[in-house]
Short mmCIF file of C-alpha atoms and ligand atoms in Angstrom, two decimals:
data_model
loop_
_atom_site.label_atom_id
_atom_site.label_comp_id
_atom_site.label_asym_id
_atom_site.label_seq_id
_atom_site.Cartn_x
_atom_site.Cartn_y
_atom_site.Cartn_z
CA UNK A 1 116.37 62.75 86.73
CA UNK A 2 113.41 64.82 86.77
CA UNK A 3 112.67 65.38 91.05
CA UNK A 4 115.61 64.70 93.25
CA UNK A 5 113.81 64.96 96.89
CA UNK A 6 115.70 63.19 99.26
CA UNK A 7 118.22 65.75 100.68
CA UNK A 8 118.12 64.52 103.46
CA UNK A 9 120.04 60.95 102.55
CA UNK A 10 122.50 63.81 100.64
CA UNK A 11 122.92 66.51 98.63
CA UNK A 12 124.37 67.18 95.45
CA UNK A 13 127.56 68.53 95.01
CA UNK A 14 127.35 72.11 94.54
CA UNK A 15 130.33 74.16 91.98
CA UNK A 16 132.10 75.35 94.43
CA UNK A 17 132.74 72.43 96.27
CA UNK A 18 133.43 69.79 93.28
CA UNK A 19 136.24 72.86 92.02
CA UNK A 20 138.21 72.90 95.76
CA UNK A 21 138.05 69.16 95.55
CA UNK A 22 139.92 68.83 92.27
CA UNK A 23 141.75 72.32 93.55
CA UNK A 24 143.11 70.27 96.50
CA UNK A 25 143.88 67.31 94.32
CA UNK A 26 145.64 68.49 91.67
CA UNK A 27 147.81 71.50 93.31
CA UNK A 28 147.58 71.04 97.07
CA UNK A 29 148.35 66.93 97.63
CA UNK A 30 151.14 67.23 99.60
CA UNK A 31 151.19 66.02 103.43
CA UNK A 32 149.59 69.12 105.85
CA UNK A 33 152.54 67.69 108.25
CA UNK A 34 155.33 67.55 105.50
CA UNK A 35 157.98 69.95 106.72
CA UNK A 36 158.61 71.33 102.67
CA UNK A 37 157.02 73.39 100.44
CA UNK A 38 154.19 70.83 99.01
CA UNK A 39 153.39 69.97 102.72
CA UNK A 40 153.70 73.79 104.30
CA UNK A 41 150.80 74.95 101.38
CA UNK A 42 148.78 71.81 102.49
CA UNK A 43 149.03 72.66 106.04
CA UNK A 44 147.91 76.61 104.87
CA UNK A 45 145.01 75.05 102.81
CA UNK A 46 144.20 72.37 106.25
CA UNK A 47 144.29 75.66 108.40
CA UNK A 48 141.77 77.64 106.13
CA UNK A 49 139.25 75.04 105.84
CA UNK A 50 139.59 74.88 109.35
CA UNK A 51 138.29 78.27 109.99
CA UNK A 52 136.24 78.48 107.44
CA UNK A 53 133.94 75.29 108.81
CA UNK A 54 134.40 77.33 112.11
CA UNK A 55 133.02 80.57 111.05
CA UNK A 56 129.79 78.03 109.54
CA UNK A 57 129.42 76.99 112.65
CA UNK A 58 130.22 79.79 114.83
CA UNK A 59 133.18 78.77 116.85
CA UNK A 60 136.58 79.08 116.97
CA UNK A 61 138.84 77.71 114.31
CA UNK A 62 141.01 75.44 117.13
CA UNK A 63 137.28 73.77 118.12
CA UNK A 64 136.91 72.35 115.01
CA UNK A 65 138.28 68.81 114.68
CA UNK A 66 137.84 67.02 111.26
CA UNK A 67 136.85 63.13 111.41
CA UNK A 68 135.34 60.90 108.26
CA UNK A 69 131.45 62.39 108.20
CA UNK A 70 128.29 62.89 110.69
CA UNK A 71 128.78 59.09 111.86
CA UNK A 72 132.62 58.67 113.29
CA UNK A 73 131.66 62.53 114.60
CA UNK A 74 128.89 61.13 116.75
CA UNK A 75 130.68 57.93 117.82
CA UNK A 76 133.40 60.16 119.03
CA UNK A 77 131.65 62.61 120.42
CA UNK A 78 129.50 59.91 122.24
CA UNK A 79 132.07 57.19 123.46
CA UNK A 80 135.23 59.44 123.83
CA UNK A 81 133.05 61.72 126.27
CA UNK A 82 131.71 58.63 128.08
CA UNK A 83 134.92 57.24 128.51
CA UNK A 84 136.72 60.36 129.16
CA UNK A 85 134.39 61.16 132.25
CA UNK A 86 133.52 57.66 133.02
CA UNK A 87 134.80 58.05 137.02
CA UNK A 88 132.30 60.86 137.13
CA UNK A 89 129.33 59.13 136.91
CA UNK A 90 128.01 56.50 134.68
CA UNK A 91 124.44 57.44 133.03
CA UNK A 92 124.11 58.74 129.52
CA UNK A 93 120.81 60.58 128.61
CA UNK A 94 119.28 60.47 124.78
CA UNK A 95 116.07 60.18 123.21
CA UNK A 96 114.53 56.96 121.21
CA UNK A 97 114.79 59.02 117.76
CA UNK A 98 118.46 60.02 117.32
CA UNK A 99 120.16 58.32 114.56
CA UNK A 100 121.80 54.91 114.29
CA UNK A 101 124.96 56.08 114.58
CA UNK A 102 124.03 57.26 118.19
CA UNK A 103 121.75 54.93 119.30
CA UNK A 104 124.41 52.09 118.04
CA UNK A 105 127.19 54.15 120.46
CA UNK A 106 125.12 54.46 122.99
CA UNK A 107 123.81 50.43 122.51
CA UNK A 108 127.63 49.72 122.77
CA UNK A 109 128.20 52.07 125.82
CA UNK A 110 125.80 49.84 127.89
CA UNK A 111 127.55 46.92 127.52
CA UNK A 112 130.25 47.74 128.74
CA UNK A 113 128.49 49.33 131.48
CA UNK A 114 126.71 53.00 131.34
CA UNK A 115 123.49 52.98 131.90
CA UNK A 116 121.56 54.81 129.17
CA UNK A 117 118.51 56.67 129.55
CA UNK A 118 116.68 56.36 125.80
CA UNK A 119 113.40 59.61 126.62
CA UNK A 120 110.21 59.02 124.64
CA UNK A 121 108.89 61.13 122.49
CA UNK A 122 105.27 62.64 121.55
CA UNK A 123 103.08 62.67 118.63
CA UNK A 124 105.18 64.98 117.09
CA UNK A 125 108.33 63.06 117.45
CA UNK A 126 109.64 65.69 120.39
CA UNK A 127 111.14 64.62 124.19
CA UNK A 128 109.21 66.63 126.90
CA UNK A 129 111.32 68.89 128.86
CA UNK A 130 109.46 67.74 131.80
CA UNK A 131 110.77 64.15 130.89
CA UNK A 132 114.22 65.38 130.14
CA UNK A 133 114.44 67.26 134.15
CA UNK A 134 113.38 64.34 135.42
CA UNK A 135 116.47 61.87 133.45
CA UNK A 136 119.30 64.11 133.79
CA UNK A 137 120.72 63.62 137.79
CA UNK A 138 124.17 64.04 139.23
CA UNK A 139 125.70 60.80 137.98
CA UNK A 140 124.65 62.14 134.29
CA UNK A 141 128.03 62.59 132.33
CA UNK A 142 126.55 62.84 129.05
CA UNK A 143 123.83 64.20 127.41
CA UNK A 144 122.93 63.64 123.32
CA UNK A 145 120.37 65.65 121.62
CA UNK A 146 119.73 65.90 117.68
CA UNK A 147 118.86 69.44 116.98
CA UNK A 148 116.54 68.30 113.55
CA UNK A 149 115.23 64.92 113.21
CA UNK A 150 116.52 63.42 109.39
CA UNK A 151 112.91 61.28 109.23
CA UNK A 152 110.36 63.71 109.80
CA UNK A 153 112.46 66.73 110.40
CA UNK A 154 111.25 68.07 114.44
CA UNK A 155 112.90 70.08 116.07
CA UNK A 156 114.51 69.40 119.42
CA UNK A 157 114.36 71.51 122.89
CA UNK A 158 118.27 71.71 123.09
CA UNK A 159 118.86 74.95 123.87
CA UNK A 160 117.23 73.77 127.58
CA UNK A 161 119.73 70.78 128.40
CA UNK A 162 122.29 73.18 129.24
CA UNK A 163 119.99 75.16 131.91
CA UNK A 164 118.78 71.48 133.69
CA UNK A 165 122.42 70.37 133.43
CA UNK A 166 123.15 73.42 135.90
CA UNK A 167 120.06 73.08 137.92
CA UNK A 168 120.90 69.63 138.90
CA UNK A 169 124.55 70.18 138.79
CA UNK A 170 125.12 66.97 136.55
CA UNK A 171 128.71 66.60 135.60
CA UNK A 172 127.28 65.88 132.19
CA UNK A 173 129.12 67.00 128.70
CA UNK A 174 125.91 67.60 126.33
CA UNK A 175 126.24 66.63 122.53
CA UNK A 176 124.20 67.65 119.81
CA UNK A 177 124.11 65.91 116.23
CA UNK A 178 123.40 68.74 114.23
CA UNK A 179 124.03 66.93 110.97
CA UNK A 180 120.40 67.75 109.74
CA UNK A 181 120.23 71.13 111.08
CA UNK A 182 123.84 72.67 109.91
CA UNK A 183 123.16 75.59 107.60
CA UNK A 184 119.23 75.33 107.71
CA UNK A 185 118.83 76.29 111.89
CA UNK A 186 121.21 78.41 113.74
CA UNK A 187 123.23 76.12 115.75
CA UNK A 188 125.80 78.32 116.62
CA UNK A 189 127.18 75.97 120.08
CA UNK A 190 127.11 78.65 122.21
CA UNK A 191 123.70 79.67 121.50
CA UNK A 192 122.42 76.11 122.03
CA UNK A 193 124.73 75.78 125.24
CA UNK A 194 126.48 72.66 124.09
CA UNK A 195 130.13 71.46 124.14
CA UNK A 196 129.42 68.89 121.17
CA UNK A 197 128.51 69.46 118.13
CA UNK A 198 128.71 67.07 115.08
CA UNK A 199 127.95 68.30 111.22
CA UNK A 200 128.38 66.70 107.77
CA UNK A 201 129.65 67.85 104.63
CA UNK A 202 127.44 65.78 102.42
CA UNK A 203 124.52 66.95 103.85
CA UNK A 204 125.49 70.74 102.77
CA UNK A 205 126.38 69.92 98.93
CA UNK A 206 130.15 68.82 100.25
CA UNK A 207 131.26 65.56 99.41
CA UNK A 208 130.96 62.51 101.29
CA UNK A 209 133.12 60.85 103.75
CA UNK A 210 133.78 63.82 105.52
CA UNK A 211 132.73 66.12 108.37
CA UNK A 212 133.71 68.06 111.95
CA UNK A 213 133.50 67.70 115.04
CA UNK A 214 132.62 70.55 117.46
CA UNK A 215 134.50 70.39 120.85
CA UNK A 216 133.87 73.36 122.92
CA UNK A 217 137.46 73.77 124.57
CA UNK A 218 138.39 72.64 127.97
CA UNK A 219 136.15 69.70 127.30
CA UNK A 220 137.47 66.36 127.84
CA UNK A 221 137.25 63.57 124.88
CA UNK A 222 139.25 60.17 124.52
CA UNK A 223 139.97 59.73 121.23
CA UNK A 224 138.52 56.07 119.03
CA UNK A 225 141.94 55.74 116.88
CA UNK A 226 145.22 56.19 118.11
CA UNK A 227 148.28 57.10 115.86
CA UNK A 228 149.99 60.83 114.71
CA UNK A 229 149.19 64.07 116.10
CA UNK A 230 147.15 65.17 113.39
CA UNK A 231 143.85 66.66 114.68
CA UNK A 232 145.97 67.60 118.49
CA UNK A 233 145.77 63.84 118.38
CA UNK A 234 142.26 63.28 119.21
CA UNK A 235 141.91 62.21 115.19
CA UNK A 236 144.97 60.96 114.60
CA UNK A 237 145.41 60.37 110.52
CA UNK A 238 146.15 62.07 107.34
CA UNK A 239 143.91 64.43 106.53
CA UNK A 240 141.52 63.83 103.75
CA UNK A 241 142.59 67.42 102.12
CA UNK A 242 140.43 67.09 98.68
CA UNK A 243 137.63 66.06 100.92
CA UNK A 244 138.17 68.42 103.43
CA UNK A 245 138.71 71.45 100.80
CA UNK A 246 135.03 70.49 99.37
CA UNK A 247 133.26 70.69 102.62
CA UNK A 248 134.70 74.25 103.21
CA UNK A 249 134.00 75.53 99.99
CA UNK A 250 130.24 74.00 100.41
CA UNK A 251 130.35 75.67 104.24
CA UNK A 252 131.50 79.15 102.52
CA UNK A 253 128.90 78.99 99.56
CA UNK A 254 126.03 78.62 102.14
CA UNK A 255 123.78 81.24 101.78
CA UNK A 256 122.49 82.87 105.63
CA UNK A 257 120.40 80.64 106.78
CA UNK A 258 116.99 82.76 106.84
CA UNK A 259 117.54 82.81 103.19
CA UNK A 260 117.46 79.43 102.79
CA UNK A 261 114.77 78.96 105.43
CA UNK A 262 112.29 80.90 103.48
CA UNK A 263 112.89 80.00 100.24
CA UNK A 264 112.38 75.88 101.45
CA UNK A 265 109.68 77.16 103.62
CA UNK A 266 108.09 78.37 99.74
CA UNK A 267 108.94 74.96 98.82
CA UNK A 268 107.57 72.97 101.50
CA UNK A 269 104.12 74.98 101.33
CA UNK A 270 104.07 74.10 97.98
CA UNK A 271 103.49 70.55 98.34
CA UNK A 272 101.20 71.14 101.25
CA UNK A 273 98.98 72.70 99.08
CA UNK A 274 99.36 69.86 97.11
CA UNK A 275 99.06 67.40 99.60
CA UNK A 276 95.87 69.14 100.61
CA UNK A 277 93.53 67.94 98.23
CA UNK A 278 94.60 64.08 98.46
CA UNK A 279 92.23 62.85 101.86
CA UNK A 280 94.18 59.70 101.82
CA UNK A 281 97.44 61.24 102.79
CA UNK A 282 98.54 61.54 106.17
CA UNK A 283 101.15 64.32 107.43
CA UNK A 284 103.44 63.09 109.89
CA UNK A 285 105.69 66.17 110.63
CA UNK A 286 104.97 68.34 112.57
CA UNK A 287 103.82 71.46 111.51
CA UNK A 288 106.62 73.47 113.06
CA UNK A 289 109.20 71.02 111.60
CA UNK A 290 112.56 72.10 109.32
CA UNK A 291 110.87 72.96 106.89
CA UNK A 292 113.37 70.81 104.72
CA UNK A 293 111.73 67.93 105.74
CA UNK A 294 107.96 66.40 105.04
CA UNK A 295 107.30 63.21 106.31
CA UNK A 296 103.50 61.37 104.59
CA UNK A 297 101.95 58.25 104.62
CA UNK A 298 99.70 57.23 101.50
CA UNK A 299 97.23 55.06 102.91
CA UNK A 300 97.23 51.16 101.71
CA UNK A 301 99.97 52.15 99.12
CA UNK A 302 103.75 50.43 100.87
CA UNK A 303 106.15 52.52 100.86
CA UNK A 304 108.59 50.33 98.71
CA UNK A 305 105.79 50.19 95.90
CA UNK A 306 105.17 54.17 95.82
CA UNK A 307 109.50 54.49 95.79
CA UNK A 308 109.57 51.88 92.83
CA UNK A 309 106.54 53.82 91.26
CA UNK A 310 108.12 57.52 91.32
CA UNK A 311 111.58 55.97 90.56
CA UNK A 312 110.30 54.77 87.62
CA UNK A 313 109.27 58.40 86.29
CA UNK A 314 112.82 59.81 87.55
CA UNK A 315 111.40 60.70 90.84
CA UNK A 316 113.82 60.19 94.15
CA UNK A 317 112.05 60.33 97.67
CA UNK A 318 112.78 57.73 100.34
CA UNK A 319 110.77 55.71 102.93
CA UNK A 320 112.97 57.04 106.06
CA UNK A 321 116.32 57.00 107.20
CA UNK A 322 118.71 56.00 104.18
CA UNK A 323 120.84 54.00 107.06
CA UNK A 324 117.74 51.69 107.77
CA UNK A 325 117.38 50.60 104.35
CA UNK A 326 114.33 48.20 104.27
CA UNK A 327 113.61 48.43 107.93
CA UNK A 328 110.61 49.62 109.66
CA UNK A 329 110.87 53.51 111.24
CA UNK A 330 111.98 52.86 114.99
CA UNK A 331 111.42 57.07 114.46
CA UNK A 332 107.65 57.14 113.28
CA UNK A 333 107.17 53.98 115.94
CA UNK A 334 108.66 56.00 118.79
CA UNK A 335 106.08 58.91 117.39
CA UNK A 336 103.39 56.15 118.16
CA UNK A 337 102.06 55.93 114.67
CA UNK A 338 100.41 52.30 113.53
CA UNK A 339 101.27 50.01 111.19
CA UNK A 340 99.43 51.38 108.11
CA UNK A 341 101.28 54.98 108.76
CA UNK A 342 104.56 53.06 109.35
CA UNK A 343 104.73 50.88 106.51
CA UNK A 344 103.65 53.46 103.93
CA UNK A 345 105.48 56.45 104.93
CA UNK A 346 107.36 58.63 102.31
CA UNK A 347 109.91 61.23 103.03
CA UNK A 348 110.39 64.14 101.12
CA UNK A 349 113.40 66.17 101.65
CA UNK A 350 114.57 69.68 99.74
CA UNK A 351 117.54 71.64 99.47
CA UNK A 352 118.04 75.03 98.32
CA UNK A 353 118.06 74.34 94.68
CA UNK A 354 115.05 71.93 94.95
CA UNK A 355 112.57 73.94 92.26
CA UNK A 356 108.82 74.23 92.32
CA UNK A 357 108.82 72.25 89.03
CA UNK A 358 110.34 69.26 91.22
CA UNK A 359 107.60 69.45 93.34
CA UNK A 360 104.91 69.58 90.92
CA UNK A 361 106.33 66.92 89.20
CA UNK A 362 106.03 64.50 92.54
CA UNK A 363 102.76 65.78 93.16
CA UNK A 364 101.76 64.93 89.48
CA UNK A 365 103.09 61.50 90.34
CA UNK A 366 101.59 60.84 93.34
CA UNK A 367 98.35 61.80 91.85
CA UNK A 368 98.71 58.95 89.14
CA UNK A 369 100.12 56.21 91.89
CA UNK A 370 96.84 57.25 94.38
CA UNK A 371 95.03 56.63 90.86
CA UNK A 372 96.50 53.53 89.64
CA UNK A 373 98.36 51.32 92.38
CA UNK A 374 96.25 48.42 93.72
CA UNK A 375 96.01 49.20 97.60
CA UNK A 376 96.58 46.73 100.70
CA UNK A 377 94.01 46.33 102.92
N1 PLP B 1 123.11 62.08 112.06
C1 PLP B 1 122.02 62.35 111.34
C2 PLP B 1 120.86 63.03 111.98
C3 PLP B 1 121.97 61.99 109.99
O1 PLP B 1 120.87 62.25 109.28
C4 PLP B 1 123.09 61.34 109.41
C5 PLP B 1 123.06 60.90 108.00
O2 PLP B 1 122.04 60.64 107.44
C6 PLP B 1 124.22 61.11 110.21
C7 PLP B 1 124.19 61.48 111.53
C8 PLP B 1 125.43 60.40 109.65
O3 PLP B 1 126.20 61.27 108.85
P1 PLP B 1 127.21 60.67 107.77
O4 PLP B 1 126.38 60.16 106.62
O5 PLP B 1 128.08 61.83 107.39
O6 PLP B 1 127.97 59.59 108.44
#
């Protein structure tokens, strides 16, 4: 492979993470709720990932609540607080540009019955606070906010639910997927003033099929499966201990995040500068995006063309979302961009360990596709 750019789908694995995996597989398989001595070490590993997600995020180890990744975090976040506090009121405020997994909960939500406020957004992909005061009233129960959007990477006015919440005295629990945004942004929950807060491992070089749950305590949540007491019961299973280990070692290796920031604020400059030059591209982030994320549209050259193109010469970006495969961006519609922006958008996403070569390379690329690919009219 000679780019990988599309951190944002996931990350690669980083050392520390793939050795606690196999750590946690070879020595430490017993049950965390075995009463012997293979179980009782399990239980010690369980309780130090536990903390050390917690310190990542900035709670308290007993708020942390380990489910299967970003997606089963969101749906429980989303329905169990909905139908925990559904005598309380019954309408559920979110914007058009969260990610499937919320927009499909909150989609499910209203039929059986909420009544779901989906806010607009502007040019630059953001809700207005103005428009956010005006949905949130007293029968509001729940509120769900990304923090970073995973297509073109804006950032999101959270930190001001929690002050209308209190204004209007809404009964509402507020959410935030932070699955884009853990380890880049501070999201520490009690900066942002929110009771939910779901991350991902494989989003921060951790494996896949794994993630938290923040639940800010005293708040209410009805869990999706029922069974043991694993998890105080609200996700009831064995835990997923190699899985589990790997996303705490890849929550301990992160580096603080203004590192990070600046060094992928180097790296997102970088192909700027590059992207300058080329009068035929079109830059749909923001400029005050994560910086991890660069959303483009190369004009009259479709999106699945340019992907086959750089694929071809080892290069991996995407068109959008990896979870709409194929599918038009509801995000970059919401945004209110046209068809030719829409149907030949590229995203480019970094990590830490994405290298300037990696970027010159794609910029090399893209030279030769503007250069040689027929365009639609
Ligand atoms: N939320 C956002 C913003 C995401 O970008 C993703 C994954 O792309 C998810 C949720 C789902 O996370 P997972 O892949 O761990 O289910």
């Amino acid at each position: 492979m000679e780019a990988y750019l599309d951190n944002s789908a996931t990350t690669p694995p980083c050392a520390e993470s793939i050795a606690a995996t196999q750590d946690a597989l070879t020595r430490y398989w017993g049950n965390p709720s075995s009463l012997h001595q293979a179980g009782i070490e399990a239980e010690h590993l369980l309780s130090s990932c536990r903390s050390s997600v917690a310190s990542a995020i900035g709670c308290e180890a007993d708020e942390v609540f380990f489910t299967s990744g970003g997606t089963e975090s969101n749906n429980l976040a989303i329905v169990g607080a909905a139908l925990a506090n559904r005598r309380r009121g019954k309408r559920i405020v979110t914007s058009a540009v969260e990610h499937s997994s919320v927009m499909e909960s909150t989609k499910a939500l209203q039929e059986r019955g909420f009544e779901v406020v989906y806010l607009s957004v502007d040019r630059m992909g953001r809700v207005s606070e103005q428009e956010l005061a005006r949905a949130i009233n007293r029968d509001t129960i729940l509120v769900s906010l990304m923090a970073a959007n995973n297509e073109v990477g804006t950032v999101q006015p959270i930190d001001v639910v929690r002050r209308i919440v209190t204004r209007v005295g809404a009964p509402a629990t507020i959410h935030c997927d932070a699955v884009q945004a853990f380890g880049k942004l501070r999201v520490q929950p009690a900066r942002l003033g929110v009771d939910l807060l779901t991350v991902s491992s494989h989003k921060i070089h951790g494996p896949k099929g794994v993630g938290a749950l923040y639940v800010r305590k005293g708040v209410k949540l009805n869990p999706l499966l029922y069974g043991g007491s694993q998890e105080s019961k609200l996700r009831p299973g064995t835990e997923a201990m190699p899985v589990i280990a790997g996303f705490a070692a890849a929550a301990n290796a992160l580096p603080p995040v203004s590192q990070s920031l600046a060094y992928v604020t180097g790296v997102r400059d970088r192909l700027l500068d590059g992207l300058r030059g080329m009068e035929d591209v079109r830059l749909n982030s923001p400029q005050d995006a994560l910086p991890y994320i660069v959303n483009i549209s190369v004009y009259g050259i479709p999106s699945e063309t340019m992907l086959n193109f750089l694929s071809q010469r080892g290069i991996c970006v995407s068109s959008g979302s990896a979870c709409a495969k194929g599918k038009q961006s509801r995000v970059l519609r919401a945004m209110g961009l046209g068809d030719s922006e829409i149907t030949s958008a590229l995203r480019v996403s970094f990590s830490r360990f994405t290298t300037w070569e990696e970027i010159d390379t794609l910029l090399h690329a893209l030279n030769e596709a503007r250069q040689t690919l027929v365009r639609s009219k």
